[in-house]
Amino acid sequence: MARKIHEQIDPAVDFHALLELGIVPRQLGSPVRAAFSSFVAFVLGALIPLLPWFFSEQAFVASLVVSALALLAVGGVATTVTHRHWLAGALRQLFFGTTAAAVTFAIGRWIGTQF
């Protein structure tokens, strides 16, 4: 059976993809679409902390609050895919987002940027 499956590469790859990864390669989405949607999501996500700065030069606290709310919302919505409790997902996203922001801020201070 193994020899028969591996006589041709395409059926063998399809077999292993389904068996080992649980995916059907011909049913996967377009890589170009995935790249584009990732780009759009990144741009929209990057705009969220900047929004308060468009209205005021003293927007640091507002930027933190808007960012935290967005992280909580994204984490909560992501639980529709992960099937976790929405609060656990929201707090997890807030933790990782806050940690990333703190590390970025610390590196900026370390290399001498101004705030």
JSON list of C-alpha atoms in Angstrom, two decimals:
[
{"chain": "A", "resi": 1, "resn": "MET", "atom": "CA", "xyz": [0.00, 0.00, 0.00]},
{"chain": "A", "resi": 2, "resn": "ALA", "atom": "CA", "xyz": [2.81, 2.42, 0.87]},
{"chain": "A", "resi": 3, "resn": "ARG", "atom": "CA", "xyz": [4.60, 1.72, -2.42]},
{"chain": "A", "resi": 4, "resn": "LYS", "atom": "CA", "xyz": [1.41, 2.27, -4.36]},
{"chain": "A", "resi": 5, "resn": "ILE", "atom": "CA", "xyz": [0.70, 5.60, -2.66]},
{"chain": "A", "resi": 6, "resn": "HIS", "atom": "CA", "xyz": [4.26, 6.82, -3.24]},
{"chain": "A", "resi": 7, "resn": "GLU", "atom": "CA", "xyz": [4.45, 5.90, -6.93]},
{"chain": "A", "resi": 8, "resn": "GLN", "atom": "CA", "xyz": [3.39, 9.44, -7.82]},
{"chain": "A", "resi": 9, "resn": "ILE", "atom": "CA", "xyz": [4.41, 12.51, -5.85]},
{"chain": "A", "resi": 10, "resn": "ASP", "atom": "CA", "xyz": [1.13, 14.48, -5.88]},
{"chain": "A", "resi": 11, "resn": "PRO", "atom": "CA", "xyz": [-1.09, 11.77, -4.38]},
{"chain": "A", "resi": 12, "resn": "ALA", "atom": "CA", "xyz": [1.64, 10.99, -1.83]},
{"chain": "A", "resi": 13, "resn": "VAL", "atom": "CA", "xyz": [1.90, 14.63, -0.74]},
{"chain": "A", "resi": 14, "resn": "ASP", "atom": "CA", "xyz": [-1.89, 14.91, -0.55]},
{"chain": "A", "resi": 15, "resn": "PHE", "atom": "CA", "xyz": [-2.07, 11.71, 1.53]},
{"chain": "A", "resi": 16, "resn": "HIS", "atom": "CA", "xyz": [0.58, 12.87, 4.02]},
{"chain": "A", "resi": 17, "resn": "ALA", "atom": "CA", "xyz": [-0.85, 16.40, 4.24]},
{"chain": "A", "resi": 18, "resn": "LEU", "atom": "CA", "xyz": [-4.26, 15.00, 5.11]},
{"chain": "A", "resi": 19, "resn": "LEU", "atom": "CA", "xyz": [-3.01, 12.29, 7.45]},
{"chain": "A", "resi": 20, "resn": "GLU", "atom": "CA", "xyz": [-0.32, 14.26, 9.30]},
{"chain": "A", "resi": 21, "resn": "LEU", "atom": "CA", "xyz": [-1.55, 17.85, 9.11]},
{"chain": "A", "resi": 22, "resn": "GLY", "atom": "CA", "xyz": [-5.27, 17.43, 8.63]},
{"chain": "A", "resi": 23, "resn": "ILE", "atom": "CA", "xyz": [-5.34, 19.63, 5.52]},
{"chain": "A", "resi": 24, "resn": "VAL", "atom": "CA", "xyz": [-6.38, 19.11, 1.93]},
{"chain": "A", "resi": 25, "resn": "PRO", "atom": "CA", "xyz": [-3.85, 21.07, -0.16]},
{"chain": "A", "resi": 26, "resn": "ARG", "atom": "CA", "xyz": [-6.26, 21.77, -3.02]},
{"chain": "A", "resi": 27, "resn": "GLN", "atom": "CA", "xyz": [-8.76, 23.33, -0.61]},
{"chain": "A", "resi": 28, "resn": "LEU", "atom": "CA", "xyz": [-6.30, 25.85, 0.83]},
{"chain": "A", "resi": 29, "resn": "GLY", "atom": "CA", "xyz": [-6.75, 29.55, 0.09]},
{"chain": "A", "resi": 30, "resn": "SER", "atom": "CA", "xyz": [-4.65, 31.69, -2.16]},
{"chain": "A", "resi": 31, "resn": "PRO", "atom": "CA", "xyz": [-1.25, 32.74, -0.76]},
{"chain": "A", "resi": 32, "resn": "VAL", "atom": "CA", "xyz": [-1.69, 36.16, -2.41]},
{"chain": "A", "resi": 33, "resn": "ARG", "atom": "CA", "xyz": [-5.03, 36.65, -0.67]},
{"chain": "A", "resi": 34, "resn": "ALA", "atom": "CA", "xyz": [-3.52, 35.56, 2.63]},
{"chain": "A", "resi": 35, "resn": "ALA", "atom": "CA", "xyz": [-0.63, 38.01, 2.21]},
{"chain": "A", "resi": 36, "resn": "PHE", "atom": "CA", "xyz": [-2.95, 40.86, 1.28]},
{"chain": "A", "resi": 37, "resn": "SER", "atom": "CA", "xyz": [-5.34, 40.24, 4.16]},
{"chain": "A", "resi": 38, "resn": "SER", "atom": "CA", "xyz": [-2.39, 40.00, 6.54]},
{"chain": "A", "resi": 39, "resn": "PHE", "atom": "CA", "xyz": [-1.09, 43.34, 5.25]},
{"chain": "A", "resi": 40, "resn": "VAL", "atom": "CA", "xyz": [-4.48, 45.03, 5.69]},
{"chain": "A", "resi": 41, "resn": "ALA", "atom": "CA", "xyz": [-4.86, 43.60, 9.19]},
{"chain": "A", "resi": 42, "resn": "PHE", "atom": "CA", "xyz": [-1.36, 44.80, 10.13]},
{"chain": "A", "resi": 43, "resn": "VAL", "atom": "CA", "xyz": [-2.03, 48.31, 8.84]},
{"chain": "A", "resi": 44, "resn": "LEU", "atom": "CA", "xyz": [-5.37, 48.56, 10.63]},
{"chain": "A", "resi": 45, "resn": "GLY", "atom": "CA", "xyz": [-3.87, 47.19, 13.84]},
{"chain": "A", "resi": 46, "resn": "ALA", "atom": "CA", "xyz": [-0.97, 49.63, 13.65]},
{"chain": "A", "resi": 47, "resn": "LEU", "atom": "CA", "xyz": [-3.34, 52.58, 13.22]},
{"chain": "A", "resi": 48, "resn": "ILE", "atom": "CA", "xyz": [-5.23, 51.89, 16.45]},
{"chain": "A", "resi": 49, "resn": "PRO", "atom": "CA", "xyz": [-2.58, 53.24, 18.86]},
{"chain": "A", "resi": 50, "resn": "LEU", "atom": "CA", "xyz": [-1.95, 56.19, 16.54]},
{"chain": "A", "resi": 51, "resn": "LEU", "atom": "CA", "xyz": [-5.56, 57.38, 16.34]},
{"chain": "A", "resi": 52, "resn": "PRO", "atom": "CA", "xyz": [-5.47, 59.51, 19.54]},
{"chain": "A", "resi": 53, "resn": "TRP", "atom": "CA", "xyz": [-2.32, 61.26, 18.30]},
{"chain": "A", "resi": 54, "resn": "PHE", "atom": "CA", "xyz": [-4.21, 62.57, 15.26]},
{"chain": "A", "resi": 55, "resn": "PHE", "atom": "CA", "xyz": [-6.37, 64.66, 17.62]},
{"chain": "A", "resi": 56, "resn": "SER", "atom": "CA", "xyz": [-3.95, 65.70, 20.36]},
{"chain": "A", "resi": 57, "resn": "GLU", "atom": "CA", "xyz": [-0.24, 65.94, 21.05]},
{"chain": "A", "resi": 58, "resn": "GLN", "atom": "CA", "xyz": [-0.87, 64.82, 24.64]},
{"chain": "A", "resi": 59, "resn": "ALA", "atom": "CA", "xyz": [-2.41, 61.48, 23.75]},
{"chain": "A", "resi": 60, "resn": "PHE", "atom": "CA", "xyz": [-0.16, 58.99, 25.50]},
{"chain": "A", "resi": 61, "resn": "VAL", "atom": "CA", "xyz": [-2.73, 57.76, 28.03]},
{"chain": "A", "resi": 62, "resn": "ALA", "atom": "CA", "xyz": [-5.52, 57.72, 25.42]},
{"chain": "A", "resi": 63, "resn": "SER", "atom": "CA", "xyz": [-3.28, 55.69, 23.12]},
{"chain": "A", "resi": 64, "resn": "LEU", "atom": "CA", "xyz": [-2.64, 53.16, 25.89]},
{"chain": "A", "resi": 65, "resn": "VAL", "atom": "CA", "xyz": [-6.35, 52.84, 26.68]},
{"chain": "A", "resi": 66, "resn": "VAL", "atom": "CA", "xyz": [-7.39, 52.50, 23.02]},
{"chain": "A", "resi": 67, "resn": "SER", "atom": "CA", "xyz": [-4.66, 49.91, 22.45]},
{"chain": "A", "resi": 68, "resn": "ALA", "atom": "CA", "xyz": [-5.65, 47.92, 25.53]},
{"chain": "A", "resi": 69, "resn": "LEU", "atom": "CA", "xyz": [-9.31, 47.91, 24.49]},
{"chain": "A", "resi": 70, "resn": "ALA", "atom": "CA", "xyz": [-8.39, 46.80, 20.98]},
{"chain": "A", "resi": 71, "resn": "LEU", "atom": "CA", "xyz": [-6.20, 43.99, 22.34]},
{"chain": "A", "resi": 72, "resn": "LEU", "atom": "CA", "xyz": [-9.02, 42.83, 24.63]},
{"chain": "A", "resi": 73, "resn": "ALA", "atom": "CA", "xyz": [-11.50, 42.89, 21.74]},
{"chain": "A", "resi": 74, "resn": "VAL", "atom": "CA", "xyz": [-9.23, 40.98, 19.36]},
{"chain": "A", "resi": 75, "resn": "GLY", "atom": "CA", "xyz": [-8.44, 38.39, 22.02]},
{"chain": "A", "resi": 76, "resn": "GLY", "atom": "CA", "xyz": [-12.11, 37.95, 22.83]},
{"chain": "A", "resi": 77, "resn": "VAL", "atom": "CA", "xyz": [-13.12, 37.60, 19.19]},
{"chain": "A", "resi": 78, "resn": "ALA", "atom": "CA", "xyz": [-10.30, 35.13, 18.51]},
{"chain": "A", "resi": 79, "resn": "THR", "atom": "CA", "xyz": [-11.90, 32.71, 20.95]},
{"chain": "A", "resi": 80, "resn": "THR", "atom": "CA", "xyz": [-14.55, 31.97, 18.34]},
{"chain": "A", "resi": 81, "resn": "VAL", "atom": "CA", "xyz": [-11.80, 30.05, 16.55]},
{"chain": "A", "resi": 82, "resn": "THR", "atom": "CA", "xyz": [-9.89, 28.69, 19.55]},
{"chain": "A", "resi": 83, "resn": "HIS", "atom": "CA", "xyz": [-13.03, 27.71, 21.51]},
{"chain": "A", "resi": 84, "resn": "ARG", "atom": "CA", "xyz": [-11.64, 29.10, 24.75]},
{"chain": "A", "resi": 85, "resn": "HIS", "atom": "CA", "xyz": [-13.52, 31.28, 27.19]},
{"chain": "A", "resi": 86, "resn": "TRP", "atom": "CA", "xyz": [-13.69, 34.81, 25.77]},
{"chain": "A", "resi": 87, "resn": "LEU", "atom": "CA", "xyz": [-12.22, 36.40, 28.90]},
{"chain": "A", "resi": 88, "resn": "ALA", "atom": "CA", "xyz": [-9.21, 34.06, 28.89]},
{"chain": "A", "resi": 89, "resn": "GLY", "atom": "CA", "xyz": [-8.53, 34.91, 25.25]},
{"chain": "A", "resi": 90, "resn": "ALA", "atom": "CA", "xyz": [-8.96, 38.63, 25.85]},
{"chain": "A", "resi": 91, "resn": "LEU", "atom": "CA", "xyz": [-6.61, 38.67, 28.84]},
{"chain": "A", "resi": 92, "resn": "ARG", "atom": "CA", "xyz": [-4.05, 36.52, 27.02]},
{"chain": "A", "resi": 93, "resn": "GLN", "atom": "CA", "xyz": [-4.01, 38.93, 24.08]},
{"chain": "A", "resi": 94, "resn": "LEU", "atom": "CA", "xyz": [-3.75, 41.90, 26.43]},
{"chain": "A", "resi": 95, "resn": "PHE", "atom": "CA", "xyz": [-0.82, 40.27, 28.24]},
{"chain": "A", "resi": 96, "resn": "PHE", "atom": "CA", "xyz": [1.16, 39.51, 25.08]},
{"chain": "A", "resi": 97, "resn": "GLY", "atom": "CA", "xyz": [0.39, 42.87, 23.48]},
{"chain": "A", "resi": 98, "resn": "THR", "atom": "CA", "xyz": [1.35, 44.75, 26.62]},
{"chain": "A", "resi": 99, "resn": "THR", "atom": "CA", "xyz": [4.54, 42.71, 26.96]},
{"chain": "A", "resi": 100, "resn": "ALA", "atom": "CA", "xyz": [5.49, 43.43, 23.34]},
{"chain": "A", "resi": 101, "resn": "ALA", "atom": "CA", "xyz": [4.84, 47.14, 23.83]},
{"chain": "A", "resi": 102, "resn": "ALA", "atom": "CA", "xyz": [6.88, 47.22, 27.05]},
{"chain": "A", "resi": 103, "resn": "VAL", "atom": "CA", "xyz": [9.83, 45.44, 25.43]},
{"chain": "A", "resi": 104, "resn": "THR", "atom": "CA", "xyz": [9.68, 47.80, 22.45]},
{"chain": "A", "resi": 105, "resn": "PHE", "atom": "CA", "xyz": [9.53, 50.81, 24.77]},
{"chain": "A", "resi": 106, "resn": "ALA", "atom": "CA", "xyz": [12.46, 49.50, 26.83]},
{"chain": "A", "resi": 107, "resn": "ILE", "atom": "CA", "xyz": [14.59, 48.94, 23.73]},
{"chain": "A", "resi": 108, "resn": "GLY", "atom": "CA", "xyz": [13.74, 52.45, 22.54]},
{"chain": "A", "resi": 109, "resn": "ARG", "atom": "CA", "xyz": [14.82, 53.92, 25.85]},
{"chain": "A", "resi": 110, "resn": "TRP", "atom": "CA", "xyz": [17.95, 51.77, 25.86]},
{"chain": "A", "resi": 111, "resn": "ILE", "atom": "CA", "xyz": [19.11, 52.97, 22.45]},
{"chain": "A", "resi": 112, "resn": "GLY", "atom": "CA", "xyz": [18.32, 56.57, 23.38]},
{"chain": "A", "resi": 113, "resn": "THR", "atom": "CA", "xyz": [15.09, 57.56, 21.67]},
{"chain": "A", "resi": 114, "resn": "GLN", "atom": "CA", "xyz": [13.15, 60.51, 23.08]},
{"chain": "A", "resi": 115, "resn": "PHE", "atom": "CA", "xyz": [9.62, 60.43, 24.46]}
]
